[in-house]
Every structure is written in structure tokens, then in C-alpha cells.
Amino acid sequence: MTRGTLHTADGEVAIHRLEPTGADLPRLPHTVKILLENLLRRVGSRDVSEADALALAGWPAQPSGDTAVAFMPSRVLMQDFTGVPAVVDLAAIRSAVARAGGDPATVNPHIPVDLVIDHSVQVDMFGSAGAYQANVEWEYRRNAERYSLLKWAQQAFDGFRVVPPGMGICHQVNLEHLGRVVRVLDGVAMPDTLVGTDSHTTMVNGLGVLGWGVGGIEAEAAMLGQPMFLGWPVVVGVRMSGALPAGTTATDLVLTLTQMLRSHGVVGMFVEFYGEGLSSLTVEDRATMSNMCPEYGATASFFPVDHQTLTYLTNTGRGDVVDLVERYTKEQSLFRTDADPDPVFSETLELDLSAIEPSMAGPRRPQDRVPLARVWDSFRDAFPEFGKGYGNGSDAAVAATFPASDPIAEQDPLSGDPAQLHPAPGGGGGDPPPVERSSDDTVDHGSVVIAAITSCTNTSNPSVMLAAGLLAKKAVDSGMQSKPWVKTSLAPGSRVVTDYLDRAGLQPYLDKLGFELVGYGCTTCIGNSGPLPEEVAKQVDERDLAVVAVLSGNRNFEGRIHPQVRASYLASPPLCVAYALAGRVDVDLTSEPIGRTPEGVDVFLHDLWPSPDEVQAVLAGAITPEQFEEEYERIWSGDEHWAELTAPGGTVYEWDPDSTYVREPTFFQDLSPEPRPPEDVEGARVLVKVGDSITTDHISPAGSIKKDSPAGRYLVEHGVQPGEFNSYGSRRGNHEVMMRGTFANVRLRNELAPGTEGPWTRHLPDGEEMTIYDASLRYAEHGVPLVVLAGKEYGSGSSRDWAAKGPALLGVRAAIAESFERIHRSNLVGMGILPLQFAAGDSAASLGLDGTEEYAIRGIAGGIAPGQAATVVATGGDGSTREFQVTVRIDGPAEVEYHRGGGILQMVLRNMLAS
């Protein structure tokens, strides 16, 4: 019906035209057009009928009944934290197939998969020319087992590629290299689409590539040929007008957008941008906005293809695809111009770019934007007991002072404790010059102890990175230095960043302020900020200081950045440099001095801030397409460490029973040929009762492992010393560690254990306080099923499959919440856990539930239907009962099958074994 031919400079390709469907293409959102093309290509397959495609062509009119869009991405993107457990699961499926007498070599991804190793580098050494090499050495030492698994997977699975460590972060590599906008597979041209195991996969939407984050469980299913069953699309249009004023950045814009959309409510929806304001935004600006899509809760936030897209492809060394992209998108009404009629959206919002002001977000959530002038006020509002400020004689009496210099010893980074690799800012191979001390050189409440230019959100944008370099140059020329208690770092998402900073002559100035290269990967934003300098850490602990991190990333949830840091602010790269100079947040940088010259002259932020013309002048001469071509030519090869890494061969992975990083999971062992029929839940107890905005970091932390935690005790029992613990994220290939780390975040507040923070609960009905893991074992001994009680936005934050896998292994059968974040709800279903949503207006508080009750969940036995009601009965210790209705958030027929099978991967494996 729709197949045709498109002529391009490289010859003819087949396409599936949208026009014959009768859709009003000029008025249809680009997001819907891409989903429609996805269906047209697969009409007549198991999952898509012609009626399905025609129904979507009539959007926004929704057919009656349950309508699902069976979306199949053209590729999958993974990072190593979430990719390792996916590879472990695939390897375990191969082992299960082999045990059943099948051919394990038939277990392969059905669509291309790229895995970028970018989440494991940690900032152990900083502020020195040797920091990058030292951190890489430590990364390989800590992660050799995991990397060996990935290197095995690279040779074992067809269609599976690995980007070795040190090559860049997955989202920026995707934006700068992997994304093609239009792909040709088997002679058919189609929009480039993907899903990724990191929620910030959405960054590539800024390039006109539709993609979003999914849980590792969903990504594995897509790799094995299972489509994503989406609900009927709700598309919110955001009209952009005007242009950003001088003195503001794309970071200020995205923090404003995040606040606006989170307040409006776009969870589970698609966001699409339109209007003449788009023409003033580069692809790098757009990618900054799309990157933080998970922070405002949307599924994806899409920028249509236009002239900015074609320019970016050319400038990043992909000029060979420009002809195809332009011809295809114009043929399919997927190319945007300012003259286009406005599409019809589910609803529309307005954003005037000219109204954007310098901003930060914090101190606990990315949607909590504050104008730059009110940063200290926001800190005091969040921490009234700590917000007394500097030099007032009350809290600064024991203020720590620091030596003028603390040069790093020239040593093999593998011979000592990484916690000691902390030179003071100043950089270079020798000792930094003496620093004239001033009376405000103290650490107190509100001190900035981490200033990190980190992660994908902003390092993908040359304008803000060069602005940071220009600000550093002006500061150094003024004789200023970063405060010595600030742990400074530069961790770009791409090797091209350091290329153009060098070419612009700005890297030496960043080095001088301590922003030396520490690695190419997701560091501070994921909690891999490394230990604080010893004296700073000591003061923070002994005096219970509320100290601050300022970072250019996208996540600042409590306890995420560093366990000793209470307040974290998201900021543009130049503001990260500015706060390293200030060393504190009890200052209004819009009106008060940021510091002084050696001669005692006040220096203000406006003295250092580069003008747009200065940035553009440097930008014009610093970046060439050849830089991208040269860097990405070697992306798959890695460095000498990767070349020297030993890895097993063969089709079936050889599990090491002594490994503390990679173990065969229990999910597929002793799998029955048929799943057990659904049953009601009786006699359940609450393991954890929490409030609103509980993130996947709270449920399954990615940060450091404490020695006295259940996971720490497990590692010590297996001969691992605390200095070698690494992080929870790095050990996601070991279910024994991860189930012990479930609900182990140091800032988790379980209302069943009032007055505590961390992995604590009360075992019921005896009331004994113990760790959540130990309580789960005791419940399991007596056959007691478990539930979680939660408030709004349960499971927000990063897509993290272990936030569902961990609770499943602990015995959690259901999570009852006021609302769920999209990816986490899907992951719960994928692991066989029931997501149950309180009726509108109901909550644990309104129903008088304190979590000590015994729970029954009825209406499940005999099978469930999408969105059906279930009854929960809570029985108190005095025998009183409360009965209330919940909605079973299993949202489509496919999810019913996943739940019936005990989980999506179990269902896929059963299908394999049956065939």
C-alpha cells in the first residue's frame, strides 16, 4: 500500500510513504509521523495490522477500546552500568538454552546494539596533568572482570558492538557519531529510531532522532524481537519564540524548561518543539534541552529536522548522509521550516526564549530552578538549621584551613589508595605556586567542595564549554585561583571537547584552576565523584557540615553526587568555574564580588563572563569536521588497556563461581515449562514505606558501598577489601551484591524506621529494627510476601532495571503508590511485580495506613486485564480493617503476558525453549 522509491545522490532506496494513509501530514506532529512510518513498515507482521496503521494516521482521534502502538526501534543503545546486567541476562539465556539441549548461538540481538563503556570512571585523582591516566588505570583495575565480559560479548553476539572506555559518553557519542537521522536497512530508508538503557537517551532527539530511555529489561526484550507497546500518543507542543538574551546559556534555558514542564505535568507524554524560535537554537542547544527530558518526566522531547540539523551533520563529519536526510525528510513531510503551519497537538505551551535568566537548580531536585541571585536563599530554605553563613562567629569557630599547596607525589596510581590522590588545584606536573591566604579561606555550611564540569548534558555544547574556558582565562589573567578545598574536575562526554579547547588555547587556563581532564565519561553526575580530600572529608564529618556540589550534569538527587554532600546544584560549565573561584554559595554572584585579585581588587562575575561575540569568535576557529572524523575513526579500537585486556572466547560464557562482579543470575534457573497462574496476595507485610519522589537511586543506588552495609559485609566475606569495593553500579552483574544493595541509599527515609536514614526497616509484627535485606530474609523464611507503600512519582530518575530486579529478589510482590514514573512502572511489570495505583485522592496518609498492617491484594487470581481494579485489605494489629480500591497499572495486553509469565525475559526464554 505505501512502499515506493526515493531517488538520492547515492542511488534509489525503498521507502514507506506516509501520504497514502490519508493523514493530514502538515498538521500531524512529527513524533506521530515517525511512529506511523514505524507501523507502515511492519503491516502484516505479528504485531501490526493495516487497521493499526490507519488508526494512527487519524491521530488525534483515538479508536475505541485498548489501542497500543507496537513500536520497534531500529537499534538499541546501552551504557555499561545498565548494559552489563543485560549482557549477563543474555549470557544466562544462552546457558539455559544450552542446558535444554538447544543451540545457544541462536540467541542474538535481532536489531543492532551499541554499548558504550562510560559510567565506570571515577574521579580519584584531580587537578593534575596525570589525573586522566591515573583514573583510567584505576578504572581498569576495578572493572577488569566486567570489561572482560563485555569483550567476550563483542565476539560472541552478532550485531553487538562495544565502545571501549575513554572514548566518550554514550549520549554524546550517539549525538556526534552514531545518530544518522535516516537509516537504510536492507535497502529500505527509514527514520533513525532507538531505545536506550539510560534515561538520557532522549538527548539525540535534539538531532531529530526519536529515541528514549527504557529499562534494561525492556531493552533486552527489544533486542530479542519484542516490540514496545506504547499507549495512544499524547503529544504536548511547546512553541518557542524569541532568542536567548546575552549573558544566558542553553543550561539556563533547559533548567527553566524543566521547571515549567515538571510543574505542568508531562509524565509519560511526548513533547515536541515548534515555532520560529527554533531557528535560533543550534542542535547543541536542542540536545541540551532533550537531554533533561527525564527530569521533566516526558517519554521524549523531539526537535524536528531542519536546516540546523543538516548543518550539524556536516560540521560533525557526517556530510555523507546529508543528501539522504534532506531528500527523505522533505518527501515524508518530516522537514521543518518557519513557514510551516502549526501542527495540532494534544495541548500546547509557550516558551519565550528572550525571558530566560541566569539560573541554577537545586539543592535536591533538577526541577527546582532558582535565579542566580537566590541560590543562597534556596540553600537556607532547604537547610534552615545550617544556613547561617560565613564569618558570623557561630558556626565558623572551628573552620578548617588548608595548606597553600598539596602537591601529588609522583607515584604509580595502582600502588596506593586512590583516596590519597588529591592535589590542590593548580595543575601541572610540579608544585603549584604559593597561594596568598585570605580571611574567608574556611570550610563551613554552604562551602562548595565539588565543582565539576561533567557528563553529557552540557559538554556536548561547545558554546558553554568555550565560555567556561574564556571565563577561566579571565580569572587566571586576574591572578585568581580556585579555592583549595574545592574538588575540581573536567569530564567531557567526547574527546572532541578537549581537541577544541586545546585548539582554542583555553585548556591551560582551565588546568590552572584545577579543571584538568579526569576522564571521558559520566563521573560526578552518576555519583562517581570519588572521595573528597582527606581534610575536607574530616571536617565535614566531624562538624556535620552541609556542603555543596556544583555540577554541569542533569541529576542532583539527594545522596547521589557524594554521600557527604547534602546540597547539589546544576549549573552551566562557566558557573561551575565561577563557584570554584568563590568556594561557597552564600554569595550573590549577580551583585557581590566573586573574589579578589592578589592586589585586593574585587572581581565580579560580570567582569569574567564572556560576551556572545567573544564566544562566537573562538568557536569559529576552534572546531572543524576533521576533528570529529579523526576521533571517531578509532572509537571501536580503544586504547592500549583495551587491547591488552584478556577475555574468554566461545559461544557460552564460562561463569566464575568466585567472581564478585559477574555471576549467573537465578532468574532463568529451574524455569518451569509453564508459568504459574496468577494468584491473589495474602498475608503480605510492608518492607518499605516512603513518600513522594522516591528515585531509582533510593531504590537501587549506584554510588559507594559502605563497609557495614549488607553488600559491604558480603564483599568482605568474599575477600574484597573496602578499598576495592567499587560502586553498586559497577557490580550490577552480581545479583548477590545488588539485592543486598536494594533500598540501601544513605538518604533513604523509611517511615517504618522513623529517625533513621539508610537501609533500615522494622520486621513485623515483632517490631525489631534491622536492615531491609535482613528483614527480607526473615520474611522469606516464613513465606511472607512483601509490598512497598509509596507516594507520588515512585521510581523517578534514571532508568534502572535493578530497581525492579532487586525488590523482586527480596520478595516484593507489589508496589502501591499514588503514581509511578514511566520506565520504573514498566520495569516492575517486566519483573513480575504488580504496580498498583491508589485511586485519585487516596494515599497512605488519607487512608490512615502506617505500614504496620497485614495486607491482602484480591482480584488478581484467575488472570488480569489491562487497567483493571483490585481490592486491597489492610488489617491492623488490633484486628481493624481498611479496604480500598487500586488500579492495576498493567497497561496493555502484552504486559498481561509478561506478568503471567513471571517477567518478560522468562516469557521470551520459554518461547525459545518451546520452539
XYZ file of N, CA and C in Angstrom, residues 87-100 102-109 152-153 155-158 650-653 655 664 668 909 912:
111
model
N 23.835 -7.905 29.341
C 24.713 -8.932 28.768
C 24.707 -10.178 29.647
N 24.708 -9.981 30.960
C 24.640 -11.127 31.878
C 23.368 -11.925 31.626
N 22.243 -11.226 31.448
C 20.983 -11.926 31.198
C 21.021 -12.685 29.872
N 21.559 -12.046 28.826
C 21.655 -12.730 27.543
C 22.575 -13.951 27.637
N 23.674 -13.791 28.370
C 24.575 -14.928 28.559
C 23.892 -16.034 29.343
N 23.068 -15.650 30.335
C 22.348 -16.641 31.128
C 21.285 -17.347 30.279
N 20.638 -16.606 29.364
C 19.672 -17.240 28.458
C 20.387 -18.249 27.563
N 21.576 -17.884 27.072
C 22.344 -18.850 26.284
C 22.673 -20.097 27.111
N 23.048 -19.895 28.361
C 23.349 -21.040 29.217
C 22.118 -21.914 29.401
N 20.956 -21.275 29.593
C 19.711 -22.031 29.780
C 19.347 -22.807 28.513
N 19.520 -22.181 27.351
C 19.236 -22.858 26.084
C 20.176 -24.048 25.907
N 21.451 -23.849 26.260
C 22.424 -24.946 26.143
C 22.060 -26.097 27.073
N 21.634 -25.769 28.318
C 21.249 -26.828 29.261
C 20.043 -27.603 28.761
N 19.171 -26.915 28.009
C 17.969 -27.574 27.485
C 18.240 -28.330 26.192
N 19.406 -26.965 23.338
C 19.267 -26.147 22.143
C 20.597 -25.576 21.689
N 20.549 -24.770 20.650
C 21.758 -24.154 20.104
C 21.896 -22.749 20.675
N 22.839 -22.535 21.588
C 22.954 -21.210 22.211
C 23.341 -20.127 21.226
N 23.961 -20.474 20.115
C 24.376 -19.470 19.131
C 23.190 -18.782 18.479
N 21.994 -19.347 18.627
C 20.807 -18.709 18.052
C 20.320 -17.543 18.902
N 20.842 -17.400 20.108
C 20.460 -16.289 20.980
C 21.332 -15.090 20.622
N 20.784 -14.162 19.837
C 21.491 -12.971 19.380
C 20.520 -11.798 19.350
N 21.039 -10.583 19.406
C 20.154 -9.436 19.210
C 19.517 -9.467 17.831
N 34.052 -10.315 25.745
C 33.530 -11.614 25.305
C 32.259 -11.426 24.484
N 31.352 -10.583 24.969
C 30.075 -10.366 24.279
C 30.295 -9.800 22.885
N 32.573 -10.473 20.795
C 32.889 -11.518 19.820
C 31.837 -12.628 19.780
N 31.028 -12.730 20.837
C 30.087 -13.851 20.934
C 28.765 -13.572 20.232
N 28.273 -12.317 20.290
C 26.949 -11.989 19.757
C 27.078 -11.283 18.410
N 26.238 -11.667 17.475
C 26.155 -10.952 16.201
C 25.418 -9.633 16.410
N 34.389 -18.183 22.716
C 33.338 -19.189 22.722
C 31.950 -18.608 22.688
N 30.986 -19.512 22.559
C 29.587 -19.139 22.416
C 28.883 -18.983 23.753
N 29.230 -19.841 24.734
C 28.604 -19.828 26.056
C 29.600 -19.274 27.068
N 29.159 -18.342 27.869
C 30.041 -17.704 28.845
C 30.411 -18.681 29.953
N 30.997 -19.101 33.499
C 30.737 -18.417 34.770
C 31.792 -18.788 35.801
N 26.077 -15.823 37.429
C 24.883 -16.232 36.698
C 23.656 -15.956 37.560
N 16.635 -17.458 35.523
C 16.322 -18.432 34.483
C 16.650 -19.863 34.888
N 12.286 -16.573 27.075
C 13.038 -17.819 27.174
C 12.122 -19.028 27.011
N 11.506 -19.491 23.430
C 12.672 -20.071 22.764
C 12.751 -21.571 23.002
